[in-house]
Backbone as a chain_set.jsonl record, in Angstrom:
{"seq": "XXXXXXXXXXXXXXXXXXXXXXXXXXXXXXXXXXXXXXXXXXXXXXXXXXXXXXXXXXXXXXXXXXXXXXXXXXXXXXXXXXXXXXXXXXXXXXXXXXXXXXXXXXXXXXXXXXXXXXXXXXXXXXXXXXXXXXXXXXXXXXXXXXXXXXXXXXXXXXXXXXXXXXXXX", "coords": {"N": [[-23.549, 52.717, 46.531], [-25.311, 52.269, 43.279], [-24.659, 50.325, 40.519], [-25.168, 51.325, 38.196], [-24.715, 54.405, 39.155], [-21.599, 53.371, 39.817], [-20.398, 52.962, 37.227], [-20.913, 54.905, 35.874], [-19.025, 56.852, 37.937], [-17.161, 55.344, 37.037], [-16.709, 56.29, 34.502], [-16.305, 58.763, 34.255], [-13.918, 58.811, 36.303], [-11.627, 57.387, 35.551], [-10.278, 58.549, 33.092], [-9.127, 60.662, 34.677], [-8.118, 59.8, 36.807], [-6.341, 58.005, 35.392], [-4.322, 59.551, 34.202], [-3.424, 61.393, 36.565], [-2.054, 58.889, 37.58], [-0.006, 58.32, 35.842], [2.064, 60.525, 35.927], [2.74, 59.964, 38.485], [3.761, 57.178, 38.002], [5.025, 57.497, 35.034], [4.167, 55.854, 33.123], [2.457, 55.535, 31.233], [1.099, 52.661, 30.031], [1.781, 51.196, 32.397], [-0.138, 52.85, 34.166], [-2.445, 52.811, 33.492], [-3.182, 50.032, 34.174], [-3.015, 50.047, 37.157], [-4.939, 51.617, 37.948], [-7.035, 50.358, 36.445], [-6.98, 48.106, 37.873], [-7.387, 48.888, 40.36], [-9.954, 49.593, 40.185], [-11.524, 47.241, 39.932], [-10.714, 46.42, 42.344], [-12.87, 48.161, 43.79], [-15.326, 48.12, 42.719], [-15.546, 45.593, 44.076], [-16.531, 46.93, 46.611], [-18.35, 48.504, 46.143], [-20.999, 48.918, 47.452], [-20.638, 50.099, 49.865], [-19.381, 52.865, 49.064], [-20.706, 55.231, 48.854], [-20.86, 55.693, 51.308], [-18.527, 56.38, 52.879], [-17.339, 58.893, 50.877], [-15.638, 59.846, 49.686], [-14.911, 58.68, 47.058], [-13.097, 58.59, 44.841], [-10.976, 59.401, 45.965], [-10.085, 57.451, 47.3], [-10.526, 55.103, 45.495], [-7.82, 56.613, 43.923], [-5.732, 56.574, 46.085], [-5.798, 53.314, 46.606], [-4.19, 52.505, 43.95], [-2.226, 54.217, 43.877], [-0.579, 52.541, 45.597], [-0.342, 50.417, 44.871], [1.309, 50.738, 42.727], [3.308, 51.522, 44.147], [3.597, 48.943, 45.163], [4.214, 47.31, 42.896], [6.187, 48.607, 41.593], [8.4, 47.774, 43.345], [8.664, 45.64, 44.259], [8.985, 44.939, 41.15], [12.057, 46.18, 41.472], [13.59, 44.325, 43.617], [13.23, 41.891, 41.642], [15.52, 43.297, 39.791], [17.64, 43.751, 41.177], [18.003, 40.97, 42.375], [18.645, 39.674, 39.901], [21.269, 40.943, 39.212], [22.257, 40.022, 41.012], [22.64, 37.605, 40.907], [23.315, 37.015, 37.552], [22.141, 35.866, 34.218], [23.98, 32.777, 32.585], [26.42, 33.612, 30.541], [26.697, 32.58, 27.768], [24.27, 30.847, 26.519], [23.623, 27.546, 25.407], [22.627, 25.951, 22.299], [20.411, 23.98, 20.733], [21.44, 20.417, 20.739], [22.492, 18.127, 18.084], [21.321, 15.795, 18.0], [18.852, 16.575, 18.851], [18.108, 18.642, 17.448], [17.421, 16.947, 15.08], [15.676, 15.43, 16.617], [13.188, 16.771, 16.972], [12.57, 17.511, 14.66], [12.392, 15.286, 13.022], [10.099, 14.679, 14.582], [8.377, 16.788, 13.413], [7.674, 15.852, 11.22], [6.006, 13.809, 12.03], [2.094, 12.458, 11.502], [-0.052, 14.849, 13.493], [-1.748, 13.572, 15.365], [0.056, 11.458, 16.313], [2.519, 12.207, 16.929], [1.285, 14.562, 18.888], [1.15, 11.719, 21.186], [3.164, 10.399, 21.086], [4.761, 12.558, 22.25], [2.963, 13.49, 24.253], [3.733, 11.134, 26.012], [6.367, 10.497, 25.867], [8.613, 12.589, 26.195], [7.106, 14.783, 28.094], [6.449, 12.284, 29.707], [3.833, 11.208, 30.5], [1.45, 8.528, 31.108], [0.238, 5.824, 29.477], [-2.259, 5.558, 29.883], [-2.837, 8.239, 30.923], [-2.313, 9.887, 28.372], [-4.329, 8.881, 27.024], [-7.056, 10.036, 28.257], [-6.072, 12.834, 28.22], [-6.149, 13.218, 25.271], [-8.457, 12.16, 24.56], [-8.774, 10.274, 23.233], [-8.808, 6.344, 23.009], [-7.145, 3.514, 25.048], [-5.847, 2.053, 23.395], [-6.106, 2.922, 20.826], [-4.558, 5.152, 21.758], [-2.054, 3.599, 22.047], [-1.777, 2.257, 19.956], [-1.062, 4.812, 17.681], [1.577, 5.269, 19.417], [3.101, 3.43, 18.832], [3.177, 3.492, 16.262], [4.322, 5.996, 15.808], [6.977, 5.62, 17.061], [8.171, 3.688, 15.238], [7.905, 4.991, 12.829], [9.437, 7.567, 13.823], [12.117, 6.183, 14.226], [12.935, 5.259, 11.661], [13.265, 7.49, 10.462], [14.93, 8.613, 11.785], [17.419, 7.348, 11.872], [17.787, 7.466, 9.07], [18.544, 10.071, 9.099], [21.192, 9.744, 10.642], [22.212, 8.154, 8.844], [22.7, 10.304, 6.594], [24.254, 11.968, 8.521], [26.343, 10.515, 8.555], [27.213, 10.28, 6.047], [28.436, 12.658, 5.13], [30.396, 13.056, 7.087], [32.201, 11.067, 6.189], [32.638, 12.416, 3.555], [34.311, 14.996, 4.621], [36.237, 14.044, 5.666]], "CA": [[-23.23, 52.954, 45.31], [-25.851, 51.225, 42.853], [-24.334, 49.94, 39.103], [-25.162, 52.405, 37.266], [-23.819, 55.125, 39.385], [-20.297, 53.684, 39.668], [-20.532, 52.659, 35.807], [-20.78, 56.914, 35.917], [-17.648, 56.996, 38.628], [-15.687, 54.777, 36.808], [-16.487, 56.662, 33.303], [-15.889, 59.828, 34.816], [-12.774, 59.266, 37.025], [-10.7, 56.446, 35.332], [-8.801, 59.075, 32.961], [-8.432, 61.269, 35.074], [-6.799, 59.094, 37.472], [-5.203, 57.171, 35.361], [-2.877, 61.02, 34.524], [-2.954, 60.912, 37.711], [-0.727, 57.987, 38.068], [0.775, 57.958, 34.773], [2.594, 61.416, 36.46], [3.547, 59.64, 39.204], [4.917, 56.154, 37.33], [6.001, 57.424, 34.125], [4.413, 54.844, 31.963], [0.774, 55.297, 30.542], [0.002, 51.148, 30.68], [1.348, 51.126, 34.129], [-0.871, 53.508, 35.18], [-3.882, 52.126, 33.607], [-2.975, 48.978, 34.885], [-2.955, 49.766, 38.616], [-6.072, 52.072, 38.411], [-8.146, 49.489, 36.772], [-7.122, 46.778, 38.993], [-7.969, 49.82, 41.643], [-11.74, 49.616, 40.128], [-11.587, 46.21, 40.047], [-10.999, 46.067, 43.893], [-13.791, 49.494, 44.454], [-16.501, 47.072, 42.37], [-16.253, 44.914, 45.256], [-17.005, 47.496, 47.571], [-19.262, 49.847, 45.678], [-21.84, 49.764, 48.123], [-20.165, 51.047, 50.953], [-18.798, 54.159, 48.614], [-21.51, 56.205, 49.791], [-20.984, 56.17, 53.298], [-16.957, 56.622, 52.892], [-17.746, 59.857, 50.852], [-14.338, 60.163, 48.694], [-14.697, 57.093, 46.385], [-12.276, 58.971, 44.117], [-9.833, 59.348, 46.616], [-9.94, 55.674, 47.222], [-9.442, 54.117, 44.511], [-6.174, 56.927, 43.866], [-5.173, 55.539, 47.142], [-5.444, 51.674, 46.184], [-3.737, 52.613, 42.792], [-0.56, 54.55, 43.99], [-0.247, 51.507, 46.153], [-0.527, 49.033, 43.64], [1.989, 51.2, 42.061], [4.548, 51.28, 44.19], [4.186, 47.621, 45.31], [4.79, 46.842, 41.723], [7.755, 48.888, 41.516], [9.205, 47.342, 44.642], [9.239, 44.073, 42.953], [10.592, 45.129, 39.7], [13.21, 46.39, 42.188], [13.823, 42.937, 44.011], [13.853, 41.715, 40.551], [16.546, 43.482, 39.198], [18.93, 42.993, 42.318], [17.729, 39.644, 42.247], [19.171, 39.137, 38.021], [21.948, 41.698, 39.42], [23.275, 39.521, 41.838], [22.802, 36.148, 39.6], [23.396, 37.083, 36.043], [22.213, 34.717, 33.456], [25.229, 32.573, 31.981], [26.941, 34.662, 29.371], [26.005, 32.291, 26.697], [23.661, 29.804, 26.763], [24.05, 26.784, 23.977], [21.536, 25.908, 21.594], [20.169, 22.59, 21.148], [22.178, 20.012, 20.178], [22.273, 17.963, 16.916], [20.477, 15.05, 18.189], [17.435, 17.708, 19.611], [17.138, 19.031, 16.269], [17.115, 15.971, 14.147], [14.322, 14.689, 16.475], [12.126, 17.703, 16.449], [12.413, 17.135, 12.854], [11.584, 14.049, 13.157], [8.588, 14.843, 15.369], [7.472, 17.378, 12.738], [7.498, 15.233, 9.884], [4.974, 12.88, 12.195], [0.961, 12.87, 12.308], [-0.36, 14.972, 14.588], [-2.103, 12.785, 16.659], [1.216, 10.329, 16.594], [2.955, 13.301, 17.029], [0.902, 14.317, 20.707], [1.062, 11.013, 21.619], [4.796, 10.447, 21.645], [5.416, 14.02, 22.655], [2.781, 13.124, 26.092], [4.363, 10.037, 26.522], [8.219, 10.417, 25.844], [9.007, 13.772, 26.652], [6.124, 14.765, 28.907], [5.914, 11.501, 31.338], [2.701, 10.838, 30.888], [1.028, 7.139, 31.361], [-0.567, 5.902, 28.032], [-4.172, 6.275, 30.575], [-3.34, 9.858, 31.037], [-2.408, 10.474, 27.255], [-5.92, 8.768, 26.029], [-7.559, 10.765, 29.022], [-6.058, 14.116, 27.614], [-6.414, 13.202, 23.987], [-9.361, 11.985, 24.266], [-8.431, 8.682, 22.51], [-9.269, 5.113, 23.694], [-6.243, 3.614, 25.33], [-5.572, 1.255, 22.443], [-5.734, 4.107, 19.981], [-2.863, 5.827, 22.182], [-0.782, 2.407, 21.86], [-1.225, 2.129, 18.16], [-0.215, 6.114, 17.744], [2.982, 5.763, 19.834], [4.348, 2.308, 18.094], [3.721, 3.923, 14.599], [5.202, 6.973, 15.504], [8.227, 5.266, 17.165], [8.43, 3.482, 14.48], [8.538, 6.152, 12.121], [10.341, 8.168, 13.706], [13.343, 5.496, 13.652], [13.456, 5.273, 10.308], [13.04, 9.292, 9.953], [16.185, 8.996, 12.67], [17.855, 6.369, 11.219], [17.796, 7.989, 7.386], [19.35, 11.249, 9.533], [22.313, 9.312, 11.238], [22.744, 7.957, 7.528], [22.976, 10.837, 5.675], [25.288, 12.34, 8.948], [27.345, 9.294, 8.557], [28.164, 10.098, 4.48], [29.134, 13.627, 5.242], [31.479, 12.802, 7.905], [32.805, 10.548, 4.984], [32.905, 13.456, 2.314], [34.78, 15.92, 5.356], [38.038, 13.315, 5.851]], "C": [[-23.878, 52.012, 44.392], [-24.533, 50.882, 41.308], [-23.947, 50.639, 38.533], [-24.213, 53.697, 37.541], [-22.288, 54.658, 39.567], [-19.963, 53.457, 38.281], [-19.97, 54.465, 35.342], [-19.46, 57.085, 36.532], [-16.898, 56.814, 38.229], [-15.289, 55.647, 35.08], [-15.466, 58.186, 33.286], [-14.273, 59.94, 35.531], [-11.316, 58.837, 36.186], [-9.709, 57.67, 34.281], [-8.593, 59.989, 33.174], [-7.266, 60.761, 36.294], [-5.673, 58.431, 37.34], [-3.573, 58.231, 34.571], [-2.448, 61.063, 35.372], [-1.316, 60.132, 38.178], [0.217, 57.68, 36.998], [1.675, 59.461, 35.27], [3.437, 60.863, 37.322], [4.273, 58.104, 38.715], [5.821, 56.4, 36.217], [6.006, 56.637, 33.181], [2.568, 54.667, 32.494], [0.167, 53.706, 30.449], [0.441, 50.718, 32.239], [0.47, 51.644, 34.909], [-1.988, 53.055, 35.178], [-4.43, 50.759, 34.34], [-3.533, 49.073, 36.106], [-4.383, 50.804, 38.587], [-7.301, 51.265, 37.899], [-8.215, 48.595, 37.552], [-7.884, 48.211, 40.424], [-9.41, 49.566, 41.462], [-11.828, 48.674, 40.382], [-11.775, 45.836, 41.702], [-12.234, 46.92, 44.667], [-15.034, 48.399, 44.097], [-16.829, 46.125, 43.585], [-16.539, 45.694, 46.384], [-18.0, 48.631, 47.22], [-20.441, 49.842, 46.905], [-21.703, 50.573, 49.142], [-19.423, 52.528, 50.672], [-19.415, 55.205, 49.065], [-20.918, 56.814, 50.564], [-19.499, 56.594, 53.672], [-16.837, 58.102, 52.407], [-16.319, 60.113, 49.669], [-14.156, 58.796, 48.265], [-13.092, 57.335, 45.307], [-10.922, 58.904, 45.008], [-9.047, 58.094, 47.104], [-9.327, 54.838, 46.873], [-7.818, 54.589, 44.109], [-5.452, 56.022, 44.684], [-4.575, 53.96, 46.959], [-4.411, 51.913, 44.709], [-2.343, 52.868, 43.076], [-0.016, 53.241, 45.222], [0.203, 50.316, 45.85], [0.818, 49.407, 43.121], [2.799, 50.934, 42.681], [4.82, 49.803, 44.618], [4.644, 46.982, 44.11], [6.189, 47.125, 41.489], [8.734, 48.51, 42.813], [9.421, 45.98, 44.433], [9.814, 43.877, 42.473], [11.952, 45.384, 40.64], [14.165, 45.472, 42.795], [14.312, 42.329, 42.762], [14.896, 41.61, 40.279], [17.637, 43.101, 40.111], [18.969, 41.428, 42.276], [18.911, 39.246, 41.008], [20.106, 39.876, 38.324], [23.012, 40.643, 39.835], [23.711, 37.932, 41.098], [22.753, 36.497, 38.156], [23.029, 35.86, 35.273], [23.565, 34.502, 32.59], [25.446, 33.479, 30.722], [26.199, 34.273, 27.854], [25.281, 30.915, 27.196], [23.533, 28.494, 25.309], [23.178, 26.68, 23.576], [21.055, 24.595, 21.828], [20.914, 22.044, 19.965], [21.439, 19.192, 18.746], [21.279, 16.856, 16.64], [19.019, 15.562, 18.274], [17.055, 17.832, 18.422], [16.722, 18.286, 15.596], [15.788, 15.187, 15.135], [13.627, 15.468, 16.448], [12.125, 17.799, 14.913], [11.909, 16.34, 12.301], [10.191, 14.068, 13.504], [7.775, 15.462, 14.327], [6.543, 16.338, 11.86], [5.675, 13.767, 10.519], [3.279, 13.154, 11.985], [1.023, 13.826, 13.062], [-0.611, 14.431, 15.561], [-0.61, 11.65, 17.037], [1.786, 11.492, 17.182], [3.089, 13.734, 19.095], [1.463, 12.894, 21.224], [2.502, 10.578, 22.228], [5.387, 11.529, 22.42], [5.107, 13.716, 24.404], [3.342, 12.026, 27.003], [5.168, 10.138, 26.717], [8.573, 11.182, 26.585], [8.328, 14.164, 27.909], [6.199, 13.848, 30.865], [4.909, 10.975, 31.348], [2.683, 8.94, 30.502], [0.563, 7.124, 29.55], [-1.689, 6.448, 28.633], [-3.865, 7.295, 29.847], [-3.098, 10.45, 29.467], [-3.522, 10.332, 27.307], [-6.757, 9.665, 26.737], [-7.303, 12.634, 28.362], [-6.127, 14.085, 26.29], [-7.566, 12.847, 23.221], [-9.705, 10.772, 23.832], [-8.985, 7.469, 23.369], [-7.663, 4.908, 23.793], [-5.018, 2.476, 23.962], [-5.233, 1.921, 21.167], [-4.354, 4.695, 20.185], [-2.012, 4.962, 21.535], [-0.814, 2.231, 20.445], [-0.684, 3.025, 17.698], [1.358, 5.728, 18.046], [3.708, 4.379, 19.309], [4.041, 2.965, 17.121], [4.355, 4.9, 14.796], [6.669, 6.591, 16.204], [8.95, 4.504, 15.971], [8.805, 4.038, 12.981], [9.688, 7.041, 12.456], [12.108, 7.204, 13.94], [13.778, 5.015, 12.472], [13.532, 6.456, 9.659], [15.182, 9.217, 10.579], [17.463, 8.361, 12.491], [18.296, 6.97, 9.686], [19.299, 9.21, 8.232], [20.724, 10.862, 9.665], [22.845, 8.941, 9.682], [23.693, 8.721, 6.537], [24.459, 11.503, 6.552], [26.812, 11.486, 8.17], [28.532, 9.334, 6.782], [28.757, 11.873, 4.602], [29.893, 13.805, 6.029], [32.68, 12.32, 7.342], [33.432, 11.679, 4.018], [34.037, 14.262, 2.987], [36.298, 14.963, 5.532], [38.505, 12.902, 4.901]], "O": [[-23.364, 50.893, 44.387], [-23.456, 51.468, 41.421], [-22.776, 50.845, 38.215], [-23.327, 54.104, 36.789], [-21.529, 55.623, 39.471], [-18.841, 53.933, 38.109], [-19.007, 54.931, 34.733], [-18.599, 57.481, 35.746], [-15.844, 57.421, 38.42], [-14.181, 55.693, 34.547], [-14.461, 58.538, 32.669], [-13.547, 60.918, 35.358], [-10.286, 59.507, 36.106], [-8.517, 57.775, 34.569], [-7.947, 60.657, 32.366], [-6.126, 61.135, 36.568], [-4.693, 58.184, 38.044], [-2.395, 57.895, 34.446], [-1.239, 60.874, 35.5], [-0.24, 60.447, 38.687], [1.142, 56.887, 37.17], [2.433, 59.43, 34.301], [4.652, 61.033, 37.228], [5.419, 57.93, 39.129], [6.951, 55.921, 36.122], [6.958, 56.396, 32.439], [1.878, 54.141, 33.367], [-1.009, 53.473, 30.728], [-0.257, 50.118, 33.056], [0.185, 51.237, 36.035], [-2.664, 52.817, 36.179], [-5.517, 50.475, 34.843], [-4.491, 48.341, 36.356], [-5.002, 50.568, 39.624], [-8.374, 51.285, 38.501], [-9.282, 48.178, 38.003], [-8.849, 48.048, 41.169], [-10.104, 49.333, 42.452], [-12.398, 48.669, 41.474], [-12.688, 45.175, 42.196], [-12.613, 46.617, 45.798], [-15.659, 47.869, 45.016], [-17.955, 45.889, 44.023], [-16.864, 44.995, 47.344], [-18.343, 49.519, 47.999], [-20.758, 50.972, 47.277], [-22.403, 51.556, 49.383], [-18.978, 53.246, 51.567], [-18.806, 56.1, 49.649], [-20.522, 57.976, 50.654], [-19.311, 57.141, 54.759], [-16.301, 58.833, 53.239], [-16.596, 60.85, 48.723], [-13.487, 57.933, 48.834], [-12.238, 56.472, 45.105], [-9.917, 58.321, 44.6], [-7.847, 57.855, 47.237], [-8.379, 54.133, 47.219], [-6.864, 53.823, 43.968], [-4.781, 55.05, 44.336], [-3.431, 53.527, 47.095], [-3.704, 50.907, 44.659], [-1.415, 52.134, 42.735], [1.164, 53.294, 45.57], [0.91, 49.475, 46.406], [1.601, 48.463, 43.016], [3.473, 50.019, 42.209], [5.957, 49.34, 44.527], [5.479, 46.087, 44.238], [7.11, 46.339, 41.268], [9.774, 49.123, 43.05], [10.508, 45.406, 44.495], [10.823, 43.177, 42.555], [12.91, 44.647, 40.406], [15.374, 45.636, 42.636], [15.522, 42.168, 42.598], [15.534, 40.557, 40.298], [18.454, 42.225, 39.827], [20.022, 40.805, 42.14], [19.919, 38.586, 41.265], [20.56, 39.861, 37.18], [24.117, 40.399, 39.351], [24.802, 37.404, 40.884], [21.759, 36.003, 37.622], [23.559, 34.804, 35.617], [24.188, 35.406, 32.034], [24.523, 33.953, 30.059], [25.535, 34.975, 27.091], [25.683, 30.138, 28.062], [23.319, 28.954, 24.188], [22.319, 27.264, 24.237], [21.202, 24.049, 22.922], [21.107, 22.528, 18.85], [20.298, 19.419, 18.343], [20.583, 16.753, 15.63], [18.1, 14.926, 17.757], [15.977, 17.377, 18.039], [15.58, 18.525, 15.201], [14.988, 14.454, 14.555], [12.83, 15.107, 15.583], [11.262, 18.424, 14.296], [11.149, 16.399, 11.334], [9.28, 13.568, 12.844], [6.649, 15.011, 14.12], [5.336, 16.103, 11.808], [4.805, 13.201, 9.857], [3.023, 14.295, 12.371], [2.142, 13.979, 13.55], [0.015, 14.578, 16.611], [-0.491, 11.172, 18.166], [1.266, 11.696, 18.28], [3.91, 13.551, 19.993], [2.517, 13.082, 21.83], [2.855, 10.456, 23.401], [6.379, 11.396, 23.137], [5.882, 13.66, 25.359], [3.413, 11.971, 28.231], [5.393, 9.957, 27.914], [8.918, 10.813, 27.708], [8.968, 13.887, 28.923], [6.124, 14.158, 32.054], [4.784, 10.108, 32.213], [3.523, 8.279, 29.891], [0.564, 8.027, 28.713], [-2.191, 7.503, 28.246], [-4.216, 7.53, 28.691], [-3.68, 11.512, 29.244], [-4.181, 11.331, 27.594], [-7.423, 10.322, 25.937], [-8.213, 13.433, 28.14], [-6.19, 15.249, 25.895], [-7.824, 12.988, 22.026], [-10.807, 10.257, 24.021], [-9.595, 7.715, 24.409], [-6.872, 5.58, 23.131], [-3.796, 2.358, 23.873], [-4.256, 1.592, 20.495], [-3.401, 4.79, 19.412], [-1.29, 5.331, 20.609], [0.235, 2.057, 19.824], [0.345, 2.695, 17.108], [2.238, 5.824, 17.191], [4.933, 4.323, 19.415], [5.157, 3.328, 16.75], [5.244, 5.018, 13.953], [7.587, 7.336, 15.86], [10.151, 4.667, 15.752], [9.693, 3.652, 12.22], [10.649, 7.278, 11.724], [13.154, 7.824, 13.746], [14.849, 4.436, 12.287], [13.817, 6.544, 8.465], [16.213, 9.592, 10.021], [18.499, 8.845, 12.949], [19.453, 6.702, 9.362], [20.511, 9.174, 8.02], [21.548, 11.453, 8.966], [23.905, 9.457, 9.331], [24.717, 8.38, 5.946], [25.52, 11.65, 5.945], [27.816, 11.836, 7.549], [29.631, 8.896, 6.442], [29.731, 12.086, 3.88], [30.386, 14.927, 5.92], [33.817, 12.708, 7.613], [34.642, 11.745, 3.798], [34.968, 14.434, 2.2], [37.385, 15.539, 5.474], [39.638, 12.423, 4.928]]}, "num_chains": 1, "name": "protein.A"}
């Protein structure tokens, strides 16, 4: 099958196959996804299609198998979740984390990027330089300035927290 023939085949068969798979899956988006995936696989075999004689049947069979496979995978996942439910309550970030994120937001982007990559993502200075495209010396300067600014901002937050604690007492 030539590319032009395949394009014509796709245009004619896609809506019909999507309708058939929609009836099978009950989900129009899922039907479109599996039919599209089946056509991607058919594209790789388009030269053999004329010899096989039933390209639409082949695509339908592949799409049906994909739908069943996805359904089984989803069912296994659901069984796993039922056996191991998520915790009832997941605590939010603590006050320290909230203060850190707030202080990081106030840093210039370049400093924030350097601090996050180095201290939170555990990248070396050289790796940060490579990832950001900045020279190593520049990364070191950004880290130094960023840490100093964070220390000032977090120190101010601590002072505010202490003042509020004093008012509550």
